[in-house]
mmCIF file of C-alpha atoms in Angstrom:
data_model
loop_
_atom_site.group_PDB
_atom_site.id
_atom_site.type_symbol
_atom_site.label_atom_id
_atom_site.label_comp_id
_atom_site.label_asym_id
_atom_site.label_seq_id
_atom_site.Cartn_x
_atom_site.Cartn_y
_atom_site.Cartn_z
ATOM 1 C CA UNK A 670 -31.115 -28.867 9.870
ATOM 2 C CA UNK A 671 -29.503 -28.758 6.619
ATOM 3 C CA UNK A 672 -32.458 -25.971 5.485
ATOM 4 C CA UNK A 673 -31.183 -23.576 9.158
ATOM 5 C CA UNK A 674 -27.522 -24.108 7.764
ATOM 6 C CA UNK A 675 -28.572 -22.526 3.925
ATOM 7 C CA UNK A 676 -30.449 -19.760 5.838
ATOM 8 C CA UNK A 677 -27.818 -19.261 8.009
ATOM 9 C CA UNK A 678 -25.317 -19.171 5.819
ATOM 10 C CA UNK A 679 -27.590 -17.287 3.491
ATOM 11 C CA UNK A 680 -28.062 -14.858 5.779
ATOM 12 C CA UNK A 681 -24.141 -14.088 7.063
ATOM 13 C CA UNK A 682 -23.377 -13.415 3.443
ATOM 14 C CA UNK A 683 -26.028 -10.907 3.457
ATOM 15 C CA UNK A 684 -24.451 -9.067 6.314
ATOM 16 C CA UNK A 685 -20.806 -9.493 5.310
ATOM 17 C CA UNK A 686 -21.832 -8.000 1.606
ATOM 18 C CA UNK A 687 -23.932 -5.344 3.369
ATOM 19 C CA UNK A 688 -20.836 -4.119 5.167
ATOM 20 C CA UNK A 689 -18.949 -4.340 2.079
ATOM 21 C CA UNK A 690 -21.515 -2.285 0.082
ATOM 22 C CA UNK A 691 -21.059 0.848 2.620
ATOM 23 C CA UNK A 692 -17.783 1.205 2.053
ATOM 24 C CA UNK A 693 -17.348 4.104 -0.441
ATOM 25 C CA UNK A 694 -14.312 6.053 -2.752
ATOM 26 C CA UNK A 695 -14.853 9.648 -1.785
ATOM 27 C CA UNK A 696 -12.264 12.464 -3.896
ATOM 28 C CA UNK A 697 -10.650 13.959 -1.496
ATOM 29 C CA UNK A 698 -7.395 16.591 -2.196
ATOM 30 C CA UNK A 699 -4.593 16.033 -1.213
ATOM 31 C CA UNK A 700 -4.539 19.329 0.868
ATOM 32 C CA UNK A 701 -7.394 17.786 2.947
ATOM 33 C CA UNK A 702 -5.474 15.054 3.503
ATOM 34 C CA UNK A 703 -3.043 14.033 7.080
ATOM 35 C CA UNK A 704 -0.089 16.250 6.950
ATOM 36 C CA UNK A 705 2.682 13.210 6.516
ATOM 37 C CA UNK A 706 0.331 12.494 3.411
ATOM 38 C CA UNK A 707 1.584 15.851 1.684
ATOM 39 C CA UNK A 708 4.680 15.622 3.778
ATOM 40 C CA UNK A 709 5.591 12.640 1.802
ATOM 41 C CA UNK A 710 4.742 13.641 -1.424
ATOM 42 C CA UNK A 711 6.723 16.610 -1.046
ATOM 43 C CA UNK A 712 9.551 14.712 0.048
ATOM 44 C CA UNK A 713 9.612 11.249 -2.212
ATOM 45 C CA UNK A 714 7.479 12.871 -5.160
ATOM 46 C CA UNK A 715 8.978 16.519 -5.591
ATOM 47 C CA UNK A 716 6.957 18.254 -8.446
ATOM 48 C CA UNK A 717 4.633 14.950 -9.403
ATOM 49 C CA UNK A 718 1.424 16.208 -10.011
ATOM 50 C CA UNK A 719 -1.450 14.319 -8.716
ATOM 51 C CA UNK A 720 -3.981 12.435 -10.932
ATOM 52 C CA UNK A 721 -6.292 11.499 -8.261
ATOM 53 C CA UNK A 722 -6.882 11.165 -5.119
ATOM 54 C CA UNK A 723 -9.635 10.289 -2.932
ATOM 55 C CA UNK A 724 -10.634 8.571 0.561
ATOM 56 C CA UNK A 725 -12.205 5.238 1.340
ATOM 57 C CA UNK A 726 -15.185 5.386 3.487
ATOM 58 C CA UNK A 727 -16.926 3.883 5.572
ATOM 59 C CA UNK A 728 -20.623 4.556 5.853
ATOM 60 C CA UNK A 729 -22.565 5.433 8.173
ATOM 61 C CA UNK A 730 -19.392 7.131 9.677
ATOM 62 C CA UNK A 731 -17.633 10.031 7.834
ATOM 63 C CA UNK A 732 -14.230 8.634 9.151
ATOM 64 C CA UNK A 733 -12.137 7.488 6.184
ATOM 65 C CA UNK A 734 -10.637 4.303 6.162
ATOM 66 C CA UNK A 735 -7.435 4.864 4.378
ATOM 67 C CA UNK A 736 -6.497 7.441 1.385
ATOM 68 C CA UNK A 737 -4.785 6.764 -1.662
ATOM 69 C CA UNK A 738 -3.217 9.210 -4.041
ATOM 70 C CA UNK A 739 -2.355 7.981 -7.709
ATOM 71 C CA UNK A 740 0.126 10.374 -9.330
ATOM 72 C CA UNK A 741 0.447 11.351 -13.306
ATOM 73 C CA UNK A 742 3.742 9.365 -13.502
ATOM 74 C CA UNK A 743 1.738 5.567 -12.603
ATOM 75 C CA UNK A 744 3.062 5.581 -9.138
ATOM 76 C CA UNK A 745 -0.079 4.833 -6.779
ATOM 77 C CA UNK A 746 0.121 5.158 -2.919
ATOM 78 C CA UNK A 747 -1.927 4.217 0.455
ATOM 79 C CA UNK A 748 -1.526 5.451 3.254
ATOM 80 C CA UNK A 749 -3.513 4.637 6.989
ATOM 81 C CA UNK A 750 -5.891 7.049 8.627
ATOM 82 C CA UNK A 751 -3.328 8.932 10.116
ATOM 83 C CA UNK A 752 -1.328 9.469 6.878
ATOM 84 C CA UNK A 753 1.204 6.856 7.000
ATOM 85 C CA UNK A 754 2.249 5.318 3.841
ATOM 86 C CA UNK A 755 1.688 1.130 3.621
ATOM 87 C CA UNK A 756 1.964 0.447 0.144
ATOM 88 C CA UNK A 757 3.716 2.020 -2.922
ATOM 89 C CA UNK A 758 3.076 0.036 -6.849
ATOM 90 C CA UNK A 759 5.048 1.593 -9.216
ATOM 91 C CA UNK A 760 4.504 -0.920 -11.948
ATOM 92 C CA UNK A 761 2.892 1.566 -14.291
ATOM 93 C CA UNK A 762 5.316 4.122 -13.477
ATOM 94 C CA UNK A 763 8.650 5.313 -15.351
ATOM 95 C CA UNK A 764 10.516 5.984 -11.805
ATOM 96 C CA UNK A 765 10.241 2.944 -9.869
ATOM 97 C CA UNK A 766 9.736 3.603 -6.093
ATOM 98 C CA UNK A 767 11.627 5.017 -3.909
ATOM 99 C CA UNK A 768 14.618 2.989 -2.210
ATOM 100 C CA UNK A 769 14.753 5.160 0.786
ATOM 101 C CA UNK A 770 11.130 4.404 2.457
ATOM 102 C CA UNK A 771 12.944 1.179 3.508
ATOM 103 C CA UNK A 772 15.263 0.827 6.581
ATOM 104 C CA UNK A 773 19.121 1.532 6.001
ATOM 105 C CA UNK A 774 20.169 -2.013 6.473
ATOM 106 C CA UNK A 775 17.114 -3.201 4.047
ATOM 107 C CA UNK A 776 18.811 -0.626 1.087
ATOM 108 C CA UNK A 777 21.941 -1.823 1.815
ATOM 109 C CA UNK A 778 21.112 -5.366 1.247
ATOM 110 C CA UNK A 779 19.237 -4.306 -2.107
ATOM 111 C CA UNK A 780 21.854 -2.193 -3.739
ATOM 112 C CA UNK A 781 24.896 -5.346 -2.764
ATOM 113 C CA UNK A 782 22.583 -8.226 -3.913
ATOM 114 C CA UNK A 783 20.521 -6.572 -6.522
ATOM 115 C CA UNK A 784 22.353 -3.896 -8.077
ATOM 116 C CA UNK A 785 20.452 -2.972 -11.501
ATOM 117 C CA UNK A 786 16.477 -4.027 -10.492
ATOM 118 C CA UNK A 787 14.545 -1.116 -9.872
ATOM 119 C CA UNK A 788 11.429 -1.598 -6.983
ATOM 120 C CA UNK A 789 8.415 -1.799 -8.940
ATOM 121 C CA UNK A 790 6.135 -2.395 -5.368
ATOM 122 C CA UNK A 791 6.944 -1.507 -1.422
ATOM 123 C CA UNK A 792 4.153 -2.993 0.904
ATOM 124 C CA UNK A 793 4.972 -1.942 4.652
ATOM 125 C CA UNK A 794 2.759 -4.779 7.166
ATOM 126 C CA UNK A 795 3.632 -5.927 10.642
ATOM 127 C CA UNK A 796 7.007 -4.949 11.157
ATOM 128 C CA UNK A 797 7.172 -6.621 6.993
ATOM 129 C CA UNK A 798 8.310 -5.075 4.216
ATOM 130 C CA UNK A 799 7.482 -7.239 1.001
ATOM 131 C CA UNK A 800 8.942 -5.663 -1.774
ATOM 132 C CA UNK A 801 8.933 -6.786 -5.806
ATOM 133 C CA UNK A 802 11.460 -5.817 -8.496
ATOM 134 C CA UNK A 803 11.454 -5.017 -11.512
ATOM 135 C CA UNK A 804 12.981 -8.101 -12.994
ATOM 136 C CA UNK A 805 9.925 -10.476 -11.133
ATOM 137 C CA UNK A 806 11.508 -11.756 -7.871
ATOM 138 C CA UNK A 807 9.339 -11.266 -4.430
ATOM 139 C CA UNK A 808 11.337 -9.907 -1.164
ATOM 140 C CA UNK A 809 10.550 -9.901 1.986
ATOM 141 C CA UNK A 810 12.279 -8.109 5.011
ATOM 142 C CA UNK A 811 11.141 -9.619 8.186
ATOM 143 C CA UNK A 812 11.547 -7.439 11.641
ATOM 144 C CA UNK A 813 14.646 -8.843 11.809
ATOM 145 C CA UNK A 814 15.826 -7.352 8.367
ATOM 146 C CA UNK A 815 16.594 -10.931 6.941
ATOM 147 C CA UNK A 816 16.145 -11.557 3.536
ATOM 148 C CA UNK A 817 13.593 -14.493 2.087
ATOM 149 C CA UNK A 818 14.064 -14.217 -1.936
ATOM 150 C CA UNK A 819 11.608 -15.351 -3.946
ATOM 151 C CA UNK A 820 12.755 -15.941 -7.908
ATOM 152 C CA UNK A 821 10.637 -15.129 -10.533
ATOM 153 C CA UNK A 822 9.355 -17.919 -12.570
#
């Protein structure tokens, strides 16, 4: 029995990693890219330039999974297969990111309770927006808009 669970088990890591192995970064321009993806660059990133920028694949299919775009000022971005954006780290950057990809009542809570921290990440998941600042704390906004701090140790 204990010999059927290693094969098993041997055997389901096999598969998993197999999946995992067809996935695939494929350069892709921006230009090729969902409208809202240029739409957004043109609109939160006026005049970056783009440093690269590709798809995520996954094979056999040519349907990408998701696309990022990292730009020359640190600021990296994902958006969904439609050209949404989910997730904006601007650790590396010298701009932060942007304050208005979040809900009005979201900046307005950010600007009263943390006036001079600049939004070093914006990750946008299930009605979530988990945020981080520049001086360490964690933020989430749940669909509610309230407010769960977390300090920085």
């Amino acid at each position: 029995m204990k010999k059927l669970l290693k094969v098993l088990g041997l055997a389901l890591v096999l598969v998993l990693g197999g999946s995992v192995a067809n996935a695939e970064r494929v350069p892709t321009p921006v230009d090729k890219m969902p409208a809202q993806v240029q739409t957004f660059l043109n609109d939160y990133y006026p005049g970056a330039k783009v440093a690269k920028s590709w798809s995520k694949m996954m094979r056999p299919t040519t349907e990408p999974m998701w696309y990022r775009v990292n730009l020359d000022n640190g600021t990296k971005l994902w958006f969904d297969l439609t050209g949404n954006w989910y997730q904006v780290s601007a650790k590396k950057s010298t701009v932060g990111a942007p304050i208005d990809l979040l809900p009005n009542i979201a900046r307005k809570t950010l600007t009263e309770k943390f006036p001079n921290a600049t939004i070093t990440s914006i990750k946008f998941k299930k009605d979530q927006y988990k945020i981080k600042l520049s001086d360490g704390q964690k933020l989430t906004f749940d669909k509610d808009y309230a407010l769960k701090v977390k300090k920085a140790k």
